[in-house]
Amino acid sequence: SEIQRINAIELSNGLTHTAASWHQKYASSAWINIGSLPLNLTEGDVICIFSQYGEIEDIHLVRDGDSGKSRGFAFVKYEDARSCVLAV
């Protein structure tokens, strides 16, 4: 994958754990990706499940453009990035 390719380049160039690493850009990101969700879950269901780890600021349950049905994954943004550590 593209991420693995970029990680390999950073590793070979000694850029890991430095400000030049792409990881630094997202180190304090408050977004998580949630996959393998049952297709019948709603945004409210995801909020109920994942709010136990912190205050949710935003949610995007990915849906099919034609049918509007869930595609089984979502993105959740917490108010505090530390909640991401608890959630994952």
PDB file of C-alpha atoms in Angstrom:
ATOM      1  CA  SER A   1       0.000   0.000   0.000  1.00  0.00           C
ATOM      2  CA  GLU A   2       0.966   3.645  -0.331  1.00  0.00           C
ATOM      3  CA  ILE A   3       1.306   4.081   3.436  1.00  0.00           C
ATOM      4  CA  GLN A   4       3.702   1.129   3.669  1.00  0.00           C
ATOM      5  CA  ARG A   5       5.776   2.571   0.811  1.00  0.00           C
ATOM      6  CA  ILE A   6       6.007   5.978   2.531  1.00  0.00           C
ATOM      7  CA  ASN A   7       6.873   4.348   5.865  1.00  0.00           C
ATOM      8  CA  ALA A   8       9.652   2.322   4.195  1.00  0.00           C
ATOM      9  CA  ILE A   9      11.131   5.499   2.667  1.00  0.00           C
ATOM     10  CA  GLU A  10      11.059   7.279   6.035  1.00  0.00           C
ATOM     11  CA  LEU A  11      12.662   4.301   7.735  1.00  0.00           C
ATOM     12  CA  SER A  12      15.447   4.016   5.149  1.00  0.00           C
ATOM     13  CA  ASN A  13      16.133   7.779   5.335  1.00  0.00           C
ATOM     14  CA  GLY A  14      16.139   7.847   9.134  1.00  0.00           C
ATOM     15  CA  LEU A  15      13.154  10.192   9.331  1.00  0.00           C
ATOM     16  CA  THR A  16      11.037   8.233  11.805  1.00  0.00           C
ATOM     17  CA  HIS A  17      10.306  10.014  15.083  1.00  0.00           C
ATOM     18  CA  THR A  18      11.435  13.342  13.605  1.00  0.00           C
ATOM     19  CA  ALA A  19       9.561  16.471  12.549  1.00  0.00           C
ATOM     20  CA  ALA A  20      10.045  15.392   8.904  1.00  0.00           C
ATOM     21  CA  SER A  21       7.913  12.271   9.402  1.00  0.00           C
ATOM     22  CA  TRP A  22       4.380  12.329   8.022  1.00  0.00           C
ATOM     23  CA  HIS A  23       3.270  10.911  11.381  1.00  0.00           C
ATOM     24  CA  GLN A  24       4.020  14.261  13.030  1.00  0.00           C
ATOM     25  CA  LYS A  25       1.281  15.930  10.985  1.00  0.00           C
ATOM     26  CA  TYR A  26      -1.302  13.572  12.493  1.00  0.00           C
ATOM     27  CA  ALA A  27       0.195  13.014  15.953  1.00  0.00           C
ATOM     28  CA  SER A  28      -2.425  15.167  17.638  1.00  0.00           C
ATOM     29  CA  SER A  29      -5.293  14.316  15.302  1.00  0.00           C
ATOM     30  CA  ALA A  30      -8.528  13.598  17.089  1.00  0.00           C
ATOM     31  CA  TRP A  31      -9.963  11.433  14.272  1.00  0.00           C
ATOM     32  CA  ILE A  32     -10.279   7.651  14.314  1.00  0.00           C
ATOM     33  CA  ASN A  33     -11.358   5.263  11.570  1.00  0.00           C
ATOM     34  CA  ILE A  34     -13.791   2.555  12.619  1.00  0.00           C
ATOM     35  CA  GLY A  35     -14.190  -0.423  10.310  1.00  0.00           C
ATOM     36  CA  SER A  36     -16.187  -3.648  10.115  1.00  0.00           C
ATOM     37  CA  LEU A  37     -19.324  -2.035  11.504  1.00  0.00           C
ATOM     38  CA  PRO A  38     -22.606  -3.925  11.195  1.00  0.00           C
ATOM     39  CA  LEU A  39     -24.461  -2.383   8.264  1.00  0.00           C
ATOM     40  CA  ASN A  40     -27.579  -1.733  10.344  1.00  0.00           C
ATOM     41  CA  LEU A  41     -25.824   0.645  12.793  1.00  0.00           C
ATOM     42  CA  THR A  42     -26.773   4.321  12.647  1.00  0.00           C
ATOM     43  CA  GLU A  43     -24.760   7.415  13.530  1.00  0.00           C
ATOM     44  CA  GLY A  44     -26.532   7.414  16.889  1.00  0.00           C
ATOM     45  CA  ASP A  45     -25.449   3.836  17.566  1.00  0.00           C
ATOM     46  CA  VAL A  46     -21.819   4.659  16.781  1.00  0.00           C
ATOM     47  CA  ILE A  47     -21.985   7.721  19.032  1.00  0.00           C
ATOM     48  CA  CYS A  48     -23.445   5.647  21.886  1.00  0.00           C
ATOM     49  CA  ILE A  49     -20.680   3.065  21.578  1.00  0.00           C
ATOM     50  CA  PHE A  50     -17.711   5.384  21.130  1.00  0.00           C
ATOM     51  CA  SER A  51     -18.756   8.243  23.440  1.00  0.00           C
ATOM     52  CA  GLN A  52     -17.626   6.112  26.363  1.00  0.00           C
ATOM     53  CA  TYR A  53     -14.058   7.097  25.424  1.00  0.00           C
ATOM     54  CA  GLY A  54     -14.614  10.849  25.220  1.00  0.00           C
ATOM     55  CA  GLU A  55     -16.723  13.709  23.911  1.00  0.00           C
ATOM     56  CA  ILE A  56     -17.470  13.209  20.217  1.00  0.00           C
ATOM     57  CA  GLU A  57     -17.223  16.366  18.141  1.00  0.00           C
ATOM     58  CA  ASP A  58     -18.039  14.989  14.684  1.00  0.00           C
ATOM     59  CA  ILE A  59     -18.981  11.722  12.989  1.00  0.00           C
ATOM     60  CA  HIS A  60     -19.114  10.575   9.400  1.00  0.00           C
ATOM     61  CA  LEU A  61     -20.786   7.215   8.797  1.00  0.00           C
ATOM     62  CA  VAL A  62     -19.885   6.415   5.216  1.00  0.00           C
ATOM     63  CA  ARG A  63     -22.947   5.569   3.148  1.00  0.00           C
ATOM     64  CA  ASP A  64     -23.528   4.336  -0.387  1.00  0.00           C
ATOM     65  CA  GLY A  65     -24.232   7.289  -2.666  1.00  0.00           C
ATOM     66  CA  ASP A  66     -27.133   5.591  -4.442  1.00  0.00           C
ATOM     67  CA  SER A  67     -28.889   3.573  -1.753  1.00  0.00           C
ATOM     68  CA  GLY A  68     -27.919   5.599   1.327  1.00  0.00           C
ATOM     69  CA  LYS A  69     -27.098   2.373   3.174  1.00  0.00           C
ATOM     70  CA  SER A  70     -24.107   2.188   5.465  1.00  0.00           C
ATOM     71  CA  ARG A  71     -20.896   0.872   3.924  1.00  0.00           C
ATOM     72  CA  GLY A  72     -19.721  -0.488   7.297  1.00  0.00           C
ATOM     73  CA  PHE A  73     -17.150   2.092   8.326  1.00  0.00           C
ATOM     74  CA  ALA A  74     -17.083   5.511   9.935  1.00  0.00           C
ATOM     75  CA  PHE A  75     -14.813   8.339  11.024  1.00  0.00           C
ATOM     76  CA  VAL A  76     -15.201   9.829  14.502  1.00  0.00           C
ATOM     77  CA  LYS A  77     -13.591  13.022  15.752  1.00  0.00           C
ATOM     78  CA  TYR A  78     -13.128  13.487  19.464  1.00  0.00           C
ATOM     79  CA  GLU A  79     -12.925  16.810  21.253  1.00  0.00           C
ATOM     80  CA  ASP A  80      -9.615  15.692  22.785  1.00  0.00           C
ATOM     81  CA  ALA A  81      -7.045  13.635  20.837  1.00  0.00           C
ATOM     82  CA  ARG A  82      -6.243  11.640  23.968  1.00  0.00           C
ATOM     83  CA  SER A  83      -9.645   9.985  23.621  1.00  0.00           C
ATOM     84  CA  CYS A  84      -8.365   8.322  20.441  1.00  0.00           C
ATOM     85  CA  VAL A  85      -5.846   6.368  22.493  1.00  0.00           C
ATOM     86  CA  LEU A  86      -8.646   5.004  24.658  1.00  0.00           C
ATOM     87  CA  ALA A  87     -10.904   4.221  21.700  1.00  0.00           C
ATOM     88  CA  VAL A  88      -8.325   2.258  19.742  1.00  0.00           C
TER      89      VAL A  88
END
